[in-house]
């Protein structure tokens, strides 16, 4: 009799323990909606997670923002993940594919904006006219900006040194070219004409006497050595250099406004348009060149210097702006909204899939503990009875 009582108590306790644990687990997710009997809502409905979904969403958002997806964690991930090398490899592939393309730059521009070119290949007016207006505005703005500046103030030190060197070379070159001209047939003919004009052209007595005793060739032969000696003297070269330097100094001391007034605004505009025409012509030649040829001088620099620096800059920018990105993204609000809109069934499936074994162990533990409690109750009943 005592044996059957013990067995029944153990069985009842085990069933109660296991069923209550299983029910408690189910009540985490079920029911999904509150149950009502008339106007009275059944207690513990809906289940714990459905009834506290909003609080759970807020807490999960806080958990992700404060402990999982933190700014320091993202910075460490950017530093340790090898992102810089991956970016460099990707940028290198993109750059190499583009720089080795044999198609012309015009092909890419026409693909991106077909209205950029006319049928004859020139720039369309929709492109050319705005650029021309900007160019004219740029020239006028610079002329106005430097109107009171002298040329001496605008020329850099290196330019002044080159000017001094050029003046020395020009003075010597002028004398050398003049000597070469005097020894040329054209120069000798010009010199003979000058001699005739000076000595005999006027018909005077002195000119006639000289013409009688000395011919043009003899006079030229006597005169050329003296002219060569004179043109070869350093003193003459220095005098010419000083004269050119003085004229250059006068020009350098003029301001831009005076030079423009001296040249004339119309001439300046003509020069500006001529420069623009040259630039336009050069730009059309450039766009018809293959991209591979245009980029060949810089390909090595791009792959070895520019791409690594760009990858480093991108990673540095991400690291420096992590806080700003987090503020803009509002991680907590995003996670909260996502959890609020997540189906409870899916949450239940996910939790059970992860913790199914543990839940079964809790149920089994309920059966065991219930049985132990039933056994203890039986022994107490026998001992007290």
Coordinates of N, CA and C in Angstrom, one line a residue, residues 23-262:
X23 N 4.7 24.7 -19.6 CA 3.7 25.8 -19.8 C 4.4 27.2 -19.6
X24 N 5.3 27.3 -18.7 CA 6.0 28.5 -18.4 C 6.8 28.9 -19.7
X25 N 7.5 27.9 -20.3 CA 8.2 28.2 -21.5 C 7.3 28.7 -22.6
X26 N 6.2 28.0 -22.8 CA 5.3 28.4 -23.8 C 4.7 29.7 -23.6
X27 N 4.5 30.1 -22.3 CA 3.9 31.4 -22.0 C 4.8 32.5 -22.3
X28 N 6.1 32.2 -22.5 CA 7.0 33.3 -23.0 C 6.5 33.9 -24.3
X29 N 5.9 33.1 -25.2 CA 5.6 33.5 -26.5 C 4.1 33.5 -26.8
X30 N 3.4 32.6 -26.1 CA 1.9 32.4 -26.3 C 1.1 32.8 -25.1
X31 N -0.1 33.2 -25.4 CA -0.7 33.5 -26.7 C -0.2 34.8 -27.3
X32 N -0.4 35.0 -28.5 CA 0.1 36.2 -29.2 C -0.8 37.4 -28.9
X33 N -2.1 37.2 -28.6 CA -3.0 38.2 -28.4 C -3.7 38.0 -27.1
X34 N -4.3 39.0 -26.4 CA -5.0 38.7 -25.1 C -6.2 37.9 -25.4
X35 N -6.6 37.1 -24.4 CA -7.8 36.3 -24.4 C -8.8 37.0 -23.5
X36 N -10.0 37.0 -23.9 CA -11.1 37.7 -23.1 C -12.2 36.7 -22.9
X37 N -12.8 36.8 -21.7 CA -14.1 36.1 -21.4 C -15.1 37.2 -21.0
X38 N -15.9 37.5 -22.0 CA -16.7 38.7 -21.9 C -15.8 40.0 -22.0
X39 N -15.9 40.8 -21.0 CA -15.0 41.9 -20.9 C -13.7 41.7 -20.0
X40 N -13.7 40.5 -19.4 CA -12.6 40.2 -18.5 C -11.5 39.6 -19.3
X41 N -10.3 40.1 -19.1 CA -9.1 39.6 -19.8 C -8.5 38.5 -19.0
X42 N -8.2 37.4 -19.6 CA -7.6 36.3 -18.9 C -6.1 36.7 -18.5
X43 N -5.8 36.5 -17.2 CA -4.4 36.9 -16.8 C -3.3 36.2 -17.6
X44 N -2.2 36.9 -17.7 CA -1.0 36.4 -18.4 C -1.2 36.2 -19.9
X45 N -2.2 36.9 -20.4 CA -2.4 36.9 -21.9 C -2.3 38.4 -22.4
X46 N -1.6 38.7 -23.4 CA -0.8 37.7 -24.2 C 0.5 37.3 -23.5
X47 N 1.3 36.5 -24.1 CA 2.5 36.0 -23.5 C 3.5 37.1 -23.1
X48 N 4.5 36.7 -22.4 CA 5.5 37.7 -21.8 C 6.1 38.6 -23.0
X49 N 6.7 37.9 -24.0 CA 7.4 38.6 -25.0 C 6.4 39.5 -25.9
X50 N 5.2 38.9 -26.3 CA 4.3 39.8 -27.0 C 3.8 41.0 -26.2
X51 N 3.6 40.8 -24.9 CA 3.1 41.9 -24.1 C 4.2 43.0 -23.8
X52 N 5.4 42.6 -23.8 CA 6.5 43.5 -23.6 C 7.4 43.8 -24.8
X53 N 6.8 43.6 -26.0 CA 7.6 43.8 -27.2 C 8.2 45.2 -27.3
X54 N 7.4 46.3 -26.9 CA 8.0 47.6 -27.0 C 9.1 47.8 -26.1
X55 N 9.0 47.3 -24.8 CA 10.1 47.4 -23.9 C 11.3 46.6 -24.4
X56 N 11.1 45.4 -24.9 CA 12.2 44.6 -25.4 C 12.9 45.3 -26.6
X57 N 12.1 45.9 -27.5 CA 12.7 46.6 -28.6 C 13.6 47.8 -28.2
X58 N 13.1 48.5 -27.2 CA 13.9 49.7 -26.7 C 15.2 49.1 -26.0
X59 N 15.1 48.1 -25.2 CA 16.2 47.6 -24.5 C 17.2 47.0 -25.5
X60 N 16.7 46.3 -26.6 CA 17.6 45.7 -27.6 C 18.4 46.9 -28.3
X61 N 17.6 47.9 -28.6 CA 18.3 49.1 -29.3 C 19.4 49.7 -28.4
X62 N 19.1 49.8 -27.1 CA 20.1 50.3 -26.2 C 21.3 49.4 -26.1
X63 N 21.0 48.0 -26.1 CA 22.0 47.0 -26.0 C 23.0 47.1 -27.2
X64 N 22.4 47.2 -28.4 CA 23.2 47.2 -29.6 C 24.0 48.5 -29.7
X65 N 23.4 49.6 -29.3 CA 24.1 50.9 -29.4 C 25.2 51.0 -28.4
X66 N 25.0 50.5 -27.1 CA 25.9 50.8 -26.0 C 26.9 49.7 -25.9
X67 N 26.6 48.5 -26.3 CA 27.5 47.4 -26.0 C 28.0 46.5 -27.3
X68 N 27.2 46.5 -28.3 CA 27.5 45.7 -29.4 C 28.1 46.5 -30.6
X69 N 27.4 47.4 -31.1 CA 27.9 48.2 -32.3 C 28.3 49.6 -31.7
X70 N 29.4 49.6 -31.1 CA 29.9 50.9 -30.4 C 30.9 51.6 -31.4
X71 N 31.1 52.8 -31.1 CA 32.1 53.6 -32.0 C 33.5 53.1 -31.8
X72 N 33.9 52.7 -30.6 CA 35.2 52.2 -30.4 C 35.4 50.9 -31.1
X73 N 34.3 50.0 -31.0 CA 34.4 48.7 -31.7 C 34.5 48.9 -33.2
X74 N 33.8 49.8 -33.8 CA 33.9 50.1 -35.2 C 35.2 50.6 -35.6
X75 N 35.8 51.5 -34.8 CA 37.1 52.0 -35.1 C 38.2 50.9 -35.0
X76 N 38.1 50.0 -34.0 CA 39.0 48.9 -34.0 C 38.8 47.9 -35.2
X77 N 37.6 47.7 -35.6 CA 37.3 46.9 -36.7 C 37.9 47.5 -38.0
X78 N 37.7 48.8 -38.2 CA 38.3 49.5 -39.3 C 39.8 49.3 -39.4
X79 N 40.4 49.4 -38.2 CA 41.9 49.4 -38.1 C 42.4 47.9 -38.3
X80 N 41.7 47.0 -37.8 CA 42.2 45.6 -37.8 C 41.7 44.7 -38.9
X81 N 40.7 45.2 -39.6 CA 40.0 44.3 -40.6 C 40.7 44.2 -41.9
X82 N 41.8 45.0 -42.1 CA 42.5 45.0 -43.4 C 41.7 45.7 -44.5
X83 N 40.8 46.6 -44.1 CA 39.9 47.3 -45.0 C 40.7 48.2 -45.9
X84 N 41.8 48.8 -45.4 CA 42.7 49.7 -46.3 C 43.2 48.9 -47.4
X85 N 43.8 47.7 -47.2 CA 44.3 46.9 -48.3 C 43.3 46.5 -49.3
X86 N 42.1 46.1 -48.8 CA 41.0 45.7 -49.7 C 40.6 46.9 -50.5
X87 N 40.5 48.1 -49.9 CA 40.1 49.3 -50.7 C 41.2 49.6 -51.8
X88 N 42.5 49.4 -51.3 CA 43.6 49.7 -52.3 C 43.5 48.7 -53.5
X89 N 43.3 47.4 -53.2 CA 43.2 46.5 -54.3 C 42.0 46.8 -55.2
X90 N 40.9 47.1 -54.6 CA 39.7 47.4 -55.5 C 40.0 48.7 -56.3
X91 N 40.5 49.7 -55.7 CA 40.8 51.0 -56.4 C 41.8 50.7 -57.5
X92 N 42.8 49.9 -57.2 CA 43.8 49.5 -58.2 C 43.2 48.9 -59.4
X93 N 42.3 47.9 -59.2 CA 41.7 47.2 -60.3 C 40.8 48.2 -61.1
X94 N 40.1 49.1 -60.5 CA 39.3 50.0 -61.2 C 40.2 51.0 -62.0
X95 N 41.3 51.5 -61.4 CA 42.2 52.4 -62.1 C 42.9 51.7 -63.2
X96 N 43.3 50.5 -63.1 CA 44.0 49.8 -64.1 C 43.1 49.5 -65.3
X97 N 41.9 49.1 -65.0 CA 40.9 48.8 -66.1 C 40.6 50.1 -66.9
X98 N 40.5 51.2 -66.2 CA 40.2 52.5 -66.9 C 41.4 53.0 -67.6
X99 N 42.6 53.0 -67.0 CA 43.8 53.6 -67.6 C 44.3 52.8 -68.8
X100 N 44.0 51.5 -68.9 CA 44.5 50.7 -70.0 C 43.5 50.6 -71.1
X101 N 42.4 51.3 -71.0 CA 41.4 51.3 -72.1 C 41.9 52.0 -73.3
X102 N 41.7 51.4 -74.5 CA 42.1 51.9 -75.7 C 41.1 52.9 -76.4
X103 N 40.0 53.0 -75.8 CA 39.0 53.9 -76.4 C 39.4 55.4 -76.0
X104 N 38.9 56.3 -76.8 CA 39.3 57.7 -76.6 C 38.4 58.3 -75.4
X105 N 38.9 59.4 -74.9 CA 38.2 60.1 -73.9 C 36.9 60.6 -74.4
X106 N 36.8 60.9 -75.7 CA 35.6 61.4 -76.3 C 34.5 60.3 -76.2
X107 N 34.9 59.1 -76.3 CA 33.9 58.0 -76.2 C 33.2 58.0 -74.9
X108 N 34.0 58.2 -73.8 CA 33.4 58.2 -72.5 C 32.5 59.4 -72.3
X109 N 33.0 60.6 -72.8 CA 32.2 61.8 -72.6 C 30.9 61.8 -73.4
X110 N 31.0 61.2 -74.6 CA 29.7 61.1 -75.4 C 28.8 60.1 -74.7
X111 N 29.3 59.1 -74.1 CA 28.4 58.1 -73.4 C 27.7 58.8 -72.2
X112 N 28.5 59.6 -71.5 CA 27.9 60.3 -70.4 C 27.1 61.4 -70.7
X113 N 27.4 62.2 -71.7 CA 26.7 63.4 -72.1 C 26.8 63.6 -73.6
X114 N 25.9 63.0 -74.4 CA 26.0 63.1 -75.9 C 25.9 64.5 -76.4
X115 N 25.3 65.4 -75.7 CA 25.1 66.8 -76.2 C 26.4 67.6 -76.1
X116 N 27.5 67.0 -75.6 CA 28.7 67.8 -75.4 C 29.4 68.2 -76.7
X117 N 29.2 67.4 -77.8 CA 29.9 67.6 -79.1 C 28.9 67.9 -80.2
X118 N 29.4 68.6 -81.2 CA 28.6 68.8 -82.4 C 28.9 67.7 -83.4
X119 N 28.2 67.7 -84.5 CA 28.4 66.6 -85.5 C 29.8 66.6 -86.1
X120 N 30.4 67.8 -86.2 CA 31.7 67.9 -86.8 C 32.8 67.6 -85.7
X121 N 32.4 67.3 -84.5 CA 33.4 66.9 -83.5 C 33.8 68.0 -82.6
X122 N 33.5 69.2 -82.9 CA 33.8 70.3 -82.0 C 32.9 70.4 -80.8
X123 N 33.3 71.1 -79.8 CA 32.5 71.3 -78.6 C 31.2 72.0 -79.0
X124 N 30.1 71.5 -78.4 CA 28.8 72.2 -78.7 C 28.8 73.5 -78.0
X125 N 27.9 74.4 -78.5 CA 27.8 75.7 -77.9 C 27.3 75.7 -76.5
X126 N 26.6 74.7 -76.1 CA 26.1 74.5 -74.7 C 27.3 74.3 -73.8
X127 N 28.4 73.8 -74.3 CA 29.6 73.6 -73.5 C 30.6 74.8 -73.7
X128 N 30.8 75.1 -75.0 CA 31.8 76.1 -75.3 C 31.4 77.5 -74.8
X129 N 30.2 77.9 -74.9 CA 29.8 79.3 -74.6 C 30.0 79.6 -73.1
X130 N 29.5 78.7 -72.2 CA 29.7 78.9 -70.8 C 31.2 79.0 -70.4
X131 N 31.9 78.1 -71.0 CA 33.4 78.0 -70.7 C 34.0 79.3 -71.1
X132 N 33.7 79.8 -72.3 CA 34.2 81.1 -72.8 C 33.9 82.2 -71.9
X133 N 32.6 82.3 -71.5 CA 32.2 83.4 -70.6 C 33.0 83.3 -69.2
X134 N 33.2 82.1 -68.7 CA 34.0 81.9 -67.5 C 35.4 82.4 -67.8
X135 N 36.0 82.0 -68.9 CA 37.3 82.4 -69.2 C 37.5 83.9 -69.3
X136 N 36.6 84.6 -70.0 CA 36.6 86.0 -70.1 C 36.4 86.7 -68.7
X137 N 35.5 86.1 -67.9 CA 35.3 86.6 -66.6 C 36.6 86.5 -65.8
X138 N 37.2 85.3 -65.9 CA 38.5 85.1 -65.2 C 39.6 86.1 -65.6
X139 N 39.7 86.3 -66.9 CA 40.8 87.3 -67.4 C 40.5 88.6 -66.8
X140 N 39.2 89.1 -67.0 CA 38.8 90.4 -66.5 C 39.0 90.6 -65.0
X141 N 38.7 89.5 -64.3 CA 38.8 89.5 -62.8 C 40.3 89.6 -62.4
X142 N 41.2 88.9 -63.1 CA 42.6 89.0 -62.8 C 43.2 90.3 -63.2
X143 N 42.7 90.9 -64.3 CA 43.2 92.2 -64.7 C 42.8 93.3 -63.7
X144 N 41.6 93.1 -63.2 CA 41.1 94.1 -62.2 C 41.8 93.9 -60.9
X145 N 42.1 92.6 -60.5 CA 42.7 92.3 -59.2 C 44.1 92.8 -59.2
X146 N 44.8 92.7 -60.3 CA 46.2 93.2 -60.3 C 46.4 94.5 -61.0
X147 N 45.4 95.3 -61.2 CA 45.4 96.5 -61.9 C 46.5 97.5 -61.3
X148 N 46.6 97.5 -60.0 CA 47.6 98.4 -59.4 C 48.9 97.8 -59.1
X149 N 49.1 96.5 -59.4 CA 50.3 95.8 -59.2 C 51.3 96.1 -60.4
X150 N 52.5 96.3 -60.0 CA 53.5 96.4 -61.1 C 54.0 95.0 -61.5
X151 N 54.6 95.0 -62.7 CA 55.0 93.7 -63.2 C 56.2 93.1 -62.3
X152 N 56.9 94.0 -61.7 CA 58.0 93.6 -60.9 C 57.5 92.9 -59.6
X153 N 56.3 93.3 -59.2 CA 55.7 92.6 -58.0 C 55.1 91.3 -58.4
X154 N 54.7 91.1 -59.6 CA 54.0 89.9 -60.0 C 55.0 88.8 -60.5
X155 N 56.2 89.2 -60.9 CA 57.1 88.2 -61.4 C 57.8 87.6 -60.2
X156 N 57.9 86.3 -60.0 CA 58.6 85.7 -58.9 C 60.1 85.8 -59.0
X157 N 60.8 85.5 -57.9 CA 62.2 85.7 -57.9 C 62.9 84.9 -59.0
X158 N 62.4 83.6 -59.2 CA 63.0 82.8 -60.2 C 62.8 83.4 -61.6
X159 N 61.7 84.1 -61.8 CA 61.4 84.8 -63.1 C 62.4 85.9 -63.3
X160 N 62.7 86.7 -62.2 CA 63.6 87.8 -62.3 C 65.0 87.3 -62.7
X161 N 65.4 86.2 -62.1 CA 66.7 85.6 -62.4 C 66.8 85.2 -63.9
X162 N 65.7 84.6 -64.3 CA 65.7 84.2 -65.8 C 65.7 85.4 -66.7
X163 N 65.0 86.5 -66.3 CA 65.0 87.7 -67.1 C 66.4 88.3 -67.1
X164 N 67.2 88.4 -66.0 CA 68.5 88.9 -66.0 C 69.4 88.0 -66.9
X165 N 69.3 86.7 -66.8 CA 70.1 85.8 -67.7 C 69.7 86.0 -69.2
X166 N 68.4 86.2 -69.4 CA 67.9 86.4 -70.8 C 68.5 87.7 -71.4
X167 N 68.6 88.8 -70.6 CA 69.1 90.1 -71.1 C 70.5 89.9 -71.4
X168 N 71.3 89.2 -70.6 CA 72.7 89.0 -71.0 C 72.8 88.2 -72.3
X169 N 72.0 87.2 -72.4 CA 72.1 86.4 -73.7 C 71.6 87.2 -74.9
X170 N 70.5 88.0 -74.7 CA 70.0 88.8 -75.8 C 71.0 89.8 -76.3
X171 N 71.7 90.5 -75.4 CA 72.7 91.5 -75.8 C 73.8 90.9 -76.6
X172 N 74.3 89.8 -76.2 CA 75.4 89.1 -76.9 C 74.8 88.6 -78.3
X173 N 73.6 88.1 -78.2 CA 73.0 87.5 -79.4 C 72.7 88.6 -80.5
X174 N 72.3 89.8 -80.0 CA 72.1 90.9 -81.0 C 73.4 91.3 -81.7
X175 N 74.4 91.4 -80.9 CA 75.7 91.8 -81.5 C 76.2 90.7 -82.5
X176 N 76.1 89.4 -82.1 CA 76.5 88.4 -82.9 C 75.7 88.3 -84.2
X177 N 74.4 88.5 -84.1 CA 73.5 88.5 -85.3 C 73.9 89.7 -86.2
X178 N 74.2 90.8 -85.6 CA 74.5 92.0 -86.4 C 75.8 91.8 -87.2
X179 N 76.8 91.1 -86.5 CA 78.1 90.8 -87.2 C 77.9 89.9 -88.3
X180 N 77.0 88.8 -88.1 CA 76.7 87.9 -89.2 C 76.0 88.5 -90.3
X181 N 75.1 89.5 -90.0 CA 74.4 90.2 -91.1 C 75.4 91.1 -91.9
X182 N 76.4 91.7 -91.2 CA 77.3 92.6 -92.0 C 78.2 91.7 -92.9
X183 N 78.5 90.5 -92.5 CA 79.3 89.6 -93.4 C 78.5 88.9 -94.5
X184 N 77.2 89.0 -94.4 CA 76.4 88.3 -95.4 C 76.3 89.2 -96.7
X185 N 76.0 88.6 -97.8 CA 75.9 89.5 -99.0 C 74.8 90.6 -98.9
X186 N 73.7 90.3 -98.3 CA 72.7 91.3 -98.1 C 73.2 92.4 -97.2
X187 N 73.9 92.1 -96.1 CA 74.5 93.1 -95.2 C 75.5 93.9 -95.9
X188 N 76.4 93.3 -96.7 CA 77.4 94.1 -97.3 C 76.8 95.0 -98.4
X189 N 75.8 94.6 -99.0 CA 75.1 95.4 -100.0 C 74.5 96.6 -99.3
X190 N 73.9 96.3 -98.1 CA 73.3 97.4 -97.4 C 74.3 98.4 -96.9
X191 N 75.5 97.9 -96.5 CA 76.6 98.7 -96.0 C 77.1 99.6 -97.2
X192 N 77.3 99.0 -98.3 CA 77.8 99.7 -99.5 C 76.8 100.8 -99.9
X193 N 75.5 100.6 -99.8 CA 74.5 101.6 -100.1 C 74.6 102.8 -99.1
X194 N 74.9 102.4 -97.8 CA 75.0 103.5 -96.8 C 76.3 104.3 -97.1
X195 N 77.4 103.6 -97.5 CA 78.6 104.3 -97.8 C 78.4 105.3 -99.0
X196 N 77.8 104.8 -100.0 CA 77.5 105.6 -101.2 C 76.7 106.8 -100.8
X197 N 75.7 106.6 -99.9 CA 74.8 107.7 -99.5 C 75.6 108.7 -98.7
X198 N 76.5 108.2 -97.9 CA 77.2 109.2 -97.0 C 78.3 109.9 -97.8
X199 N 79.0 109.2 -98.7 CA 80.2 109.8 -99.4 C 79.8 110.4 -100.7
X200 N 79.1 109.7 -101.5 CA 78.9 110.2 -102.9 C 77.5 110.5 -103.3
X201 N 76.6 110.1 -102.5 CA 75.2 110.3 -102.8 C 74.8 111.7 -103.0
X202 N 75.4 112.6 -102.2 CA 75.1 114.0 -102.2 C 75.7 114.8 -103.3
X203 N 76.7 114.2 -104.0 CA 77.4 114.9 -105.1 C 78.4 115.9 -104.7
X204 N 78.8 115.9 -103.4 CA 79.7 116.9 -103.0 C 81.1 116.6 -103.5
X205 N 82.0 117.6 -103.2 CA 83.4 117.5 -103.7 C 84.2 116.4 -103.0
X206 N 83.9 116.4 -101.6 CA 84.6 115.3 -100.8 C 84.2 113.9 -101.3
X207 N 82.9 113.8 -101.5 CA 82.4 112.5 -101.9 C 83.0 112.1 -103.3
X208 N 83.1 113.1 -104.2 CA 83.7 112.8 -105.5 C 85.1 112.4 -105.4
X209 N 85.9 113.1 -104.6 CA 87.3 112.7 -104.4 C 87.5 111.3 -103.9
X210 N 86.7 111.0 -102.8 CA 86.8 109.7 -102.2 C 86.5 108.6 -103.3
X211 N 85.4 108.9 -104.1 CA 85.0 107.9 -105.1 C 86.0 107.7 -106.1
X212 N 86.8 108.8 -106.4 CA 87.9 108.6 -107.4 C 89.0 107.7 -106.9
X213 N 89.4 107.9 -105.7 CA 90.6 107.1 -105.2 C 90.3 105.8 -104.5
X214 N 89.1 105.7 -104.0 CA 88.7 104.4 -103.3 C 87.4 103.9 -103.8
X215 N 87.3 102.7 -104.2 CA 86.1 102.1 -104.6 C 85.3 101.6 -103.4
X216 N 84.1 101.1 -103.7 CA 83.2 100.7 -102.7 C 83.8 99.5 -102.0
X217 N 84.4 98.6 -102.8 CA 84.9 97.3 -102.2 C 86.1 97.6 -101.2
X218 N 86.9 98.6 -101.6 CA 88.1 98.9 -100.8 C 87.6 99.6 -99.5
X219 N 86.6 100.5 -99.6 CA 86.1 101.1 -98.4 C 85.5 100.1 -97.5
X220 N 84.7 99.2 -98.1 CA 84.0 98.1 -97.3 C 85.1 97.2 -96.6
X221 N 86.2 96.9 -97.4 CA 87.2 96.0 -96.8 C 87.9 96.7 -95.6
X222 N 88.1 98.1 -95.7 CA 88.7 98.8 -94.6 C 87.8 98.9 -93.4
X223 N 86.5 99.0 -93.7 CA 85.5 99.3 -92.7 C 85.1 98.1 -91.9
X224 N 84.9 96.9 -92.6 CA 84.4 95.7 -91.9 C 85.3 95.3 -90.7
X225 N 86.7 95.2 -90.8 CA 87.5 94.8 -89.7 C 87.2 95.7 -88.4
X226 N 87.1 97.0 -88.7 CA 86.9 98.0 -87.6 C 85.5 97.7 -86.9
X227 N 84.5 97.4 -87.8 CA 83.2 97.1 -87.2 C 83.2 95.8 -86.5
X228 N 83.9 94.8 -87.0 CA 84.0 93.5 -86.2 C 84.7 93.8 -84.9
X229 N 85.8 94.5 -84.9 CA 86.4 94.8 -83.6 C 85.5 95.6 -82.6
X230 N 84.8 96.5 -83.2 CA 83.9 97.3 -82.3 C 82.8 96.4 -81.8
X231 N 82.2 95.6 -82.6 CA 81.1 94.8 -82.2 C 81.5 93.7 -81.2
X232 N 82.8 93.3 -81.3 CA 83.3 92.3 -80.4 C 83.8 92.8 -79.1
X233 N 83.8 94.0 -78.8 CA 84.3 94.6 -77.6 C 83.3 94.3 -76.4
X234 N 83.8 93.9 -75.3 CA 82.9 93.7 -74.1 C 82.2 94.9 -73.7
X235 N 82.9 96.1 -73.9 CA 82.3 97.4 -73.4 C 81.0 97.6 -74.2
X236 N 81.0 97.3 -75.5 CA 79.8 97.6 -76.3 C 78.7 96.6 -75.8
X237 N 79.0 95.3 -75.6 CA 78.1 94.4 -75.1 C 77.5 94.8 -73.7
X238 N 78.4 95.3 -72.8 CA 77.9 95.8 -71.5 C 77.0 97.0 -71.7
X239 N 77.3 97.9 -72.6 CA 76.5 99.1 -72.8 C 75.1 98.7 -73.3
X240 N 75.1 97.7 -74.3 CA 73.8 97.2 -74.8 C 73.0 96.5 -73.7
X241 N 73.7 95.8 -72.9 CA 73.1 95.1 -71.8 C 72.4 96.1 -70.8
X242 N 73.2 97.2 -70.5 CA 72.6 98.2 -69.6 C 71.4 98.9 -70.2
X243 N 71.5 99.1 -71.5 CA 70.4 99.8 -72.2 C 69.1 98.9 -72.2
X244 N 69.3 97.6 -72.5 CA 68.2 96.7 -72.4 C 67.6 96.6 -71.0
X245 N 68.6 96.5 -70.0 CA 68.1 96.4 -68.6 C 67.3 97.7 -68.2
X246 N 67.8 98.8 -68.7 CA 67.0 100.1 -68.3 C 65.6 100.1 -68.9
X247 N 65.5 99.6 -70.1 CA 64.2 99.5 -70.8 C 63.3 98.5 -70.1
X248 N 64.0 97.4 -69.7 CA 63.2 96.3 -69.0 C 62.7 96.8 -67.6
X249 N 63.6 97.6 -66.9 CA 63.2 98.2 -65.6 C 62.0 99.1 -65.8
X250 N 62.1 99.9 -66.8 CA 60.9 100.9 -67.0 C 59.6 100.1 -67.2
X251 N 59.7 99.0 -68.0 CA 58.6 98.2 -68.2 C 58.1 97.5 -67.0
X252 N 59.0 96.9 -66.2 CA 58.7 96.2 -64.9 C 58.1 97.2 -63.9
X253 N 58.4 98.5 -64.0 CA 57.9 99.4 -63.0 C 56.5 99.9 -63.4
X254 N 56.0 99.5 -64.5 CA 54.6 99.9 -64.9 C 53.6 98.9 -64.3
X255 N 52.5 99.4 -63.9 CA 51.5 98.5 -63.3 C 50.6 97.9 -64.5
X256 N 49.8 96.9 -64.1 CA 49.1 96.2 -65.1 C 48.1 97.1 -65.8
X257 N 47.5 98.0 -65.1 CA 46.5 98.9 -65.7 C 47.2 99.8 -66.8
X258 N 48.4 100.3 -66.5 CA 49.0 101.1 -67.5 C 49.4 100.3 -68.7
X259 N 49.8 99.1 -68.5 CA 50.2 98.2 -69.7 C 49.0 97.9 -70.5
X260 N 47.9 97.6 -69.8 CA 46.6 97.3 -70.6 C 46.2 98.5 -71.4
X261 N 46.3 99.7 -70.8 CA 45.9 100.9 -71.5 C 46.9 101.2 -72.6
X262 N 48.2 100.9 -72.4 CA 49.1 101.1 -73.5 C 48.9 100.2 -74.7

